[in-house]
Coordinates of C-alpha atoms in Angstrom, one line a residue:
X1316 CA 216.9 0.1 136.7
X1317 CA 217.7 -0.3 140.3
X1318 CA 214.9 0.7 142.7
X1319 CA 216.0 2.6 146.0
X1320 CA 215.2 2.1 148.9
X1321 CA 214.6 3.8 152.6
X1322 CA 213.3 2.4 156.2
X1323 CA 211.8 5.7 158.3
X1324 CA 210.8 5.1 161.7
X1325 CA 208.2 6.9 163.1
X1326 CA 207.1 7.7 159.7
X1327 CA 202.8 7.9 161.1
X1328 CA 203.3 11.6 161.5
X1329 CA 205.6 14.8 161.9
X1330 CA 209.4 14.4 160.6
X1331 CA 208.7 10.6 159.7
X1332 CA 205.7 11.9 157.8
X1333 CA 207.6 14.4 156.0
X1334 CA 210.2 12.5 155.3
X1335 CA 208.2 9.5 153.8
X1336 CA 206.2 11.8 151.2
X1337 CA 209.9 13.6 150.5
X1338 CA 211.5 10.4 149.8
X1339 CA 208.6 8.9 147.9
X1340 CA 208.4 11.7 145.3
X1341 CA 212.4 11.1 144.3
X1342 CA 210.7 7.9 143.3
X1343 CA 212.1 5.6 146.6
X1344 CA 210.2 2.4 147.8
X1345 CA 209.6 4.0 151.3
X1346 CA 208.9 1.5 153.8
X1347 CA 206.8 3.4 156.5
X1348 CA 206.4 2.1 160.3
X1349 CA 204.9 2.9 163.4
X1350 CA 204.5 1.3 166.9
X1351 CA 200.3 2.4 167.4
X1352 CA 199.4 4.9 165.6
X1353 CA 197.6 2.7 162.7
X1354 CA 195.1 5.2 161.2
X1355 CA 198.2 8.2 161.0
X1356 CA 199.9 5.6 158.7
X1357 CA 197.9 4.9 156.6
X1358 CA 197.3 8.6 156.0
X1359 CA 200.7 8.5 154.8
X1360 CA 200.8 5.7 152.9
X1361 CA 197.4 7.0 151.0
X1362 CA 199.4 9.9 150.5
X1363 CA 202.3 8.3 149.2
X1364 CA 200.1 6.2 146.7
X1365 CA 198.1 9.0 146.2
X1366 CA 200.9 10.5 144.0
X1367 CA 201.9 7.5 142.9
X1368 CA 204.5 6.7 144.7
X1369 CA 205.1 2.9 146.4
X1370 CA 205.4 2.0 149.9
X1371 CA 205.4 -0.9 152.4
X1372 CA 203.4 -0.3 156.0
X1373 CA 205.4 -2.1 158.9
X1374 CA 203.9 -1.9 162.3
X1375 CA 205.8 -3.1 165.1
X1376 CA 207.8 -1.4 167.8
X1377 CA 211.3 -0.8 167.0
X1378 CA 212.5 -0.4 170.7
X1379 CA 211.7 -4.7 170.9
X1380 CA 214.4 -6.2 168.9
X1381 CA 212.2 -9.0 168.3
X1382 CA 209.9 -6.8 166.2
X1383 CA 212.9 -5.5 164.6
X1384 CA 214.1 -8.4 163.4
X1385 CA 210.8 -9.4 162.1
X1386 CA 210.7 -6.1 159.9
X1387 CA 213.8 -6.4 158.3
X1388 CA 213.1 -10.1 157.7
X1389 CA 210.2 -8.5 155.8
X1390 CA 212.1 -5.5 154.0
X1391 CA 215.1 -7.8 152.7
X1392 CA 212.4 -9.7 151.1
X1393 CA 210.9 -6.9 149.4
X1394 CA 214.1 -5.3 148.2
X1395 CA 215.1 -9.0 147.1
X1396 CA 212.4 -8.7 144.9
X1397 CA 213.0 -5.2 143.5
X1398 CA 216.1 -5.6 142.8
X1399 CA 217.0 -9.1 141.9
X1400 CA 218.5 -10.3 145.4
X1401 CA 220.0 -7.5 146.1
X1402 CA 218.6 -7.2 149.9
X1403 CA 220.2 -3.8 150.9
X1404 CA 218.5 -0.3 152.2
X1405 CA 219.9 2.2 149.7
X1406 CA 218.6 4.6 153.6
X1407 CA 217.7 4.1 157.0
X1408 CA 216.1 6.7 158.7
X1409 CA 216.0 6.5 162.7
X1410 CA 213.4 8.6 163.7
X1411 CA 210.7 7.3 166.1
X1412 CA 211.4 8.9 169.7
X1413 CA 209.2 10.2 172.6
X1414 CA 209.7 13.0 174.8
X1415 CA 209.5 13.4 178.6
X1416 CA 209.0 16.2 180.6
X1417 CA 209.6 16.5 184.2
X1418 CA 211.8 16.1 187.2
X1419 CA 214.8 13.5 187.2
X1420 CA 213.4 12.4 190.5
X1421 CA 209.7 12.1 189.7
X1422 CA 210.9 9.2 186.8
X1423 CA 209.8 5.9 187.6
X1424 CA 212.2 3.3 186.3
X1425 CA 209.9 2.3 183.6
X1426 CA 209.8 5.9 182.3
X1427 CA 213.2 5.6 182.5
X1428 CA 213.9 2.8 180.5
X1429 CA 211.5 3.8 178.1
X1430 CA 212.5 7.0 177.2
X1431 CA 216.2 5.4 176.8
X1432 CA 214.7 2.5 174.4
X1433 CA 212.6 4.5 172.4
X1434 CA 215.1 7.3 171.4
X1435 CA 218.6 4.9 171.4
X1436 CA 217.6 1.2 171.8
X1437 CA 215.7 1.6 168.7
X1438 CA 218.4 3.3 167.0
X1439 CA 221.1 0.4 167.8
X1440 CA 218.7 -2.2 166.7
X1441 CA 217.4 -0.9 163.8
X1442 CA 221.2 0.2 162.8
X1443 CA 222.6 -3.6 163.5
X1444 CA 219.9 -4.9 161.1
X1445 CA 220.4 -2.8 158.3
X1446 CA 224.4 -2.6 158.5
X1447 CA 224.9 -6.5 157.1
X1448 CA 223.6 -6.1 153.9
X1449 CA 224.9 -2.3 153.2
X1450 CA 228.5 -3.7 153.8
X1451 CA 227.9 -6.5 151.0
X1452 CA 226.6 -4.0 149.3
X1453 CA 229.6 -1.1 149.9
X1454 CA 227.1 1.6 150.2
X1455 CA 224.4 3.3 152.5
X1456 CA 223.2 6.2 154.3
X1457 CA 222.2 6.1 157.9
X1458 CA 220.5 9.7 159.1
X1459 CA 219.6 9.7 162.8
X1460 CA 217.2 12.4 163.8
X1461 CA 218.1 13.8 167.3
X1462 CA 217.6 17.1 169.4
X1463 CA 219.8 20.2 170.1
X1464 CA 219.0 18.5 173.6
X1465 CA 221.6 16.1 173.4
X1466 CA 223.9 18.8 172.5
X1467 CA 222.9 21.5 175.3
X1468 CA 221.1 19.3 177.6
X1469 CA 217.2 20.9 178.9
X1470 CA 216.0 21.6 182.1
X1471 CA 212.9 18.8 183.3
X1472 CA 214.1 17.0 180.1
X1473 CA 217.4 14.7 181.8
X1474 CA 216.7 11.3 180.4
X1475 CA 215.7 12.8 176.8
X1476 CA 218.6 14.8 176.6
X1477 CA 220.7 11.3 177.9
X1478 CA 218.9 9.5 175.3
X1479 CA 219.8 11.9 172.7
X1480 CA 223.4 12.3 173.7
X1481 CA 224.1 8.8 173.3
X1482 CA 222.6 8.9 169.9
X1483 CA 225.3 11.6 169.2
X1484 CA 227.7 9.3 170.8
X1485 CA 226.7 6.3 168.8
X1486 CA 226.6 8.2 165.7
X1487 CA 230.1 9.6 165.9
X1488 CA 231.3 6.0 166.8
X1489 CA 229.3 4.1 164.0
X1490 CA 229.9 6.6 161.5
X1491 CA 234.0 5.9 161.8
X1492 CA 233.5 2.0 162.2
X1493 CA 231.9 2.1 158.6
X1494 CA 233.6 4.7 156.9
X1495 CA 235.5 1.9 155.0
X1496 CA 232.5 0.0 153.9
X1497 CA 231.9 3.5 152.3
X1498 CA 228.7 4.3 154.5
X1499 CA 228.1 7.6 156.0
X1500 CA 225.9 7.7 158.9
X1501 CA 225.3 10.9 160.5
X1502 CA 222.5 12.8 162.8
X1503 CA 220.6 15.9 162.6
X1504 CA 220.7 18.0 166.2
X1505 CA 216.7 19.1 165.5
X1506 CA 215.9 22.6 167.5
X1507 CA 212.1 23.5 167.8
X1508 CA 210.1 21.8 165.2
X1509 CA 206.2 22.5 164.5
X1510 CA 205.0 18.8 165.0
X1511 CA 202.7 17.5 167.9
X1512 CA 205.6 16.8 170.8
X1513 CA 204.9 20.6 171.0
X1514 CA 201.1 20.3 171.6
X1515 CA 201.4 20.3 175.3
X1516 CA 203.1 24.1 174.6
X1517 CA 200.1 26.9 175.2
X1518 CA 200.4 29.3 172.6
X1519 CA 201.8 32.4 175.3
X1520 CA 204.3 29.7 175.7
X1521 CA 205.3 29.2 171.9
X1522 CA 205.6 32.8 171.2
X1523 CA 208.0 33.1 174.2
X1524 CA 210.3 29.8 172.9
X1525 CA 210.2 31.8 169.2
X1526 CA 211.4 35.1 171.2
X1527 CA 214.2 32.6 172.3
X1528 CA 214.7 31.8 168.6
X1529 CA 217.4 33.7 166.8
X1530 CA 215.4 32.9 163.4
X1531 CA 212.2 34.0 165.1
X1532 CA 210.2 30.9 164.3
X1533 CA 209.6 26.6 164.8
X1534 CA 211.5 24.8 161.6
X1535 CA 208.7 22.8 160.0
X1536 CA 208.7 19.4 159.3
X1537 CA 209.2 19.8 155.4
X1538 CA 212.4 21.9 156.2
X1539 CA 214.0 18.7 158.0
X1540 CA 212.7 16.2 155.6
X1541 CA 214.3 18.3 152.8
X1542 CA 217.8 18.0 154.8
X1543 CA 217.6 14.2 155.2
X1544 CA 216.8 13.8 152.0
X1545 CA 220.2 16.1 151.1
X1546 CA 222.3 13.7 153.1
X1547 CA 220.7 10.7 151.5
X1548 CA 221.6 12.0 147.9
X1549 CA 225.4 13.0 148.2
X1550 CA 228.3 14.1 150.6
X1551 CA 230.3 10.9 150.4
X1552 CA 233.0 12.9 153.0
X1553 CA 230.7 13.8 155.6
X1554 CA 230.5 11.1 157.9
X1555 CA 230.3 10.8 162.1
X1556 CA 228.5 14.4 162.1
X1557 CA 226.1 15.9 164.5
X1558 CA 224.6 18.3 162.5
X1559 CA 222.7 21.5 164.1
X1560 CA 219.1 22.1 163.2
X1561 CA 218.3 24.9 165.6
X1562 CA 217.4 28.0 163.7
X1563 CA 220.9 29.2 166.1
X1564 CA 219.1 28.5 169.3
X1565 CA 222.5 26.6 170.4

């Protein structure tokens, strides 16, 4: 029996982390990466093992395309041995991001280009990597995690919402470029999500943003997982989507 498998990035924590245990317990190979935060992954990877599922650590920056390429040299290797050369991601999972808050015109160019690389360089590299070996393969799923943000653009948030827009952008366009290879790629607009980009919120300040709420709460990290893992699993048809998470904020 053929063993599936899924690439999350950002998986040390949060969505990533959510989505890594969700994937995991469907009995997936998850391959789980993160850029520093060493000791967060391998809580989830003990987790992972822990209920015995499998997983593969990859540390390494997925905004350097160098990096990149040196993790999917690593993951076609390991799904070559699963699966008797068959090198493909069953899913890819773009999650890692950072957020930025503040004025346009306090940005220093490195912020700048960081904020861009982390939430949509990462994206286009890790997406170029993984493509090859879905279209021998004439299948795939590739879920990008994104922000209501790109959507409705935020206030002291210009160059995430950017980012995030042209993740929508590259979505819609990627999603109709590989429609004939028969994989779907879509993106999940996220609203408020109880993880630790919210920390720097006071707690005044979080019961004021769930007043803003129409479902009167933060969406939890389980709840988004459970969603990705929905796309992963079926709707063939739905393909080049941006697909609101928001709890009807937008």
């Amino acid at each position: 029996m053929r063993t599936k498998t899924v690439f999350i990035t950002g998986s040390s924590r949060g969505i990533g982390r959510a989505c890594a245990l969700r994937f995991a317990a469907a009995g997936y190979h998850v391959f789980i990466n993160c850029k520093k935060s060493i000791k967060d992954l391998k809580i989830t990877e003990n987790k992972i093992t822990q209920n015995g599922g499998s997983c593969t650590s990859l540390t390494g920056d997925v905004a350097n395309p160098d990096d990149v390429r040196r993790i999917f040299h690593e993951i076609e290797r390991i799904c070559s041995g699963l699966n008797d050369g068959d090198k493909h991601l069953d899913v890819l999972v773009n999650n890692a991001g950072v957020a930025y808050i503040g004025l346009l015109t306090d940005m220093s160019d490195a912020d700048w280009d960081h904020i861009l690389s982390a939430n949509l360089s990462s994206a286009f590299y890790c997406c170029r990597a993984a493509i090859p070996a879905m279209v021998s393969a004439k299948e795939g799923k590739i879920i990008n995690i994104s922000s209501m943000w790109g959507t409705g653009g935020a206030s002291c948030e210009a160059a995430y919402s950017a980012a995030k827009s042209g993740l929508h952008g590259l979505t819609k366009a990627l999603g109709k470029e590989l429609a004939p290879s028969n994989i779907q790629v879509n993106a999940i607009a996220c609203g408020v999500i109880d993880t630790a980009m919210n920390n720097q919120l006071t707690e005044t300040e979080k019961k004021e943003l769930e007043y803003e709420i129409p479902a009167g709460r933060f969406a939890t990290p389980k709840e988004v997982a459970e969603l990705v893992f929905d796309l992963s699993q079926k709707h063939t048809y739905l393909t080049s989507q941006i697909i609101g998470f928001d709890g009807g904020f937008l």
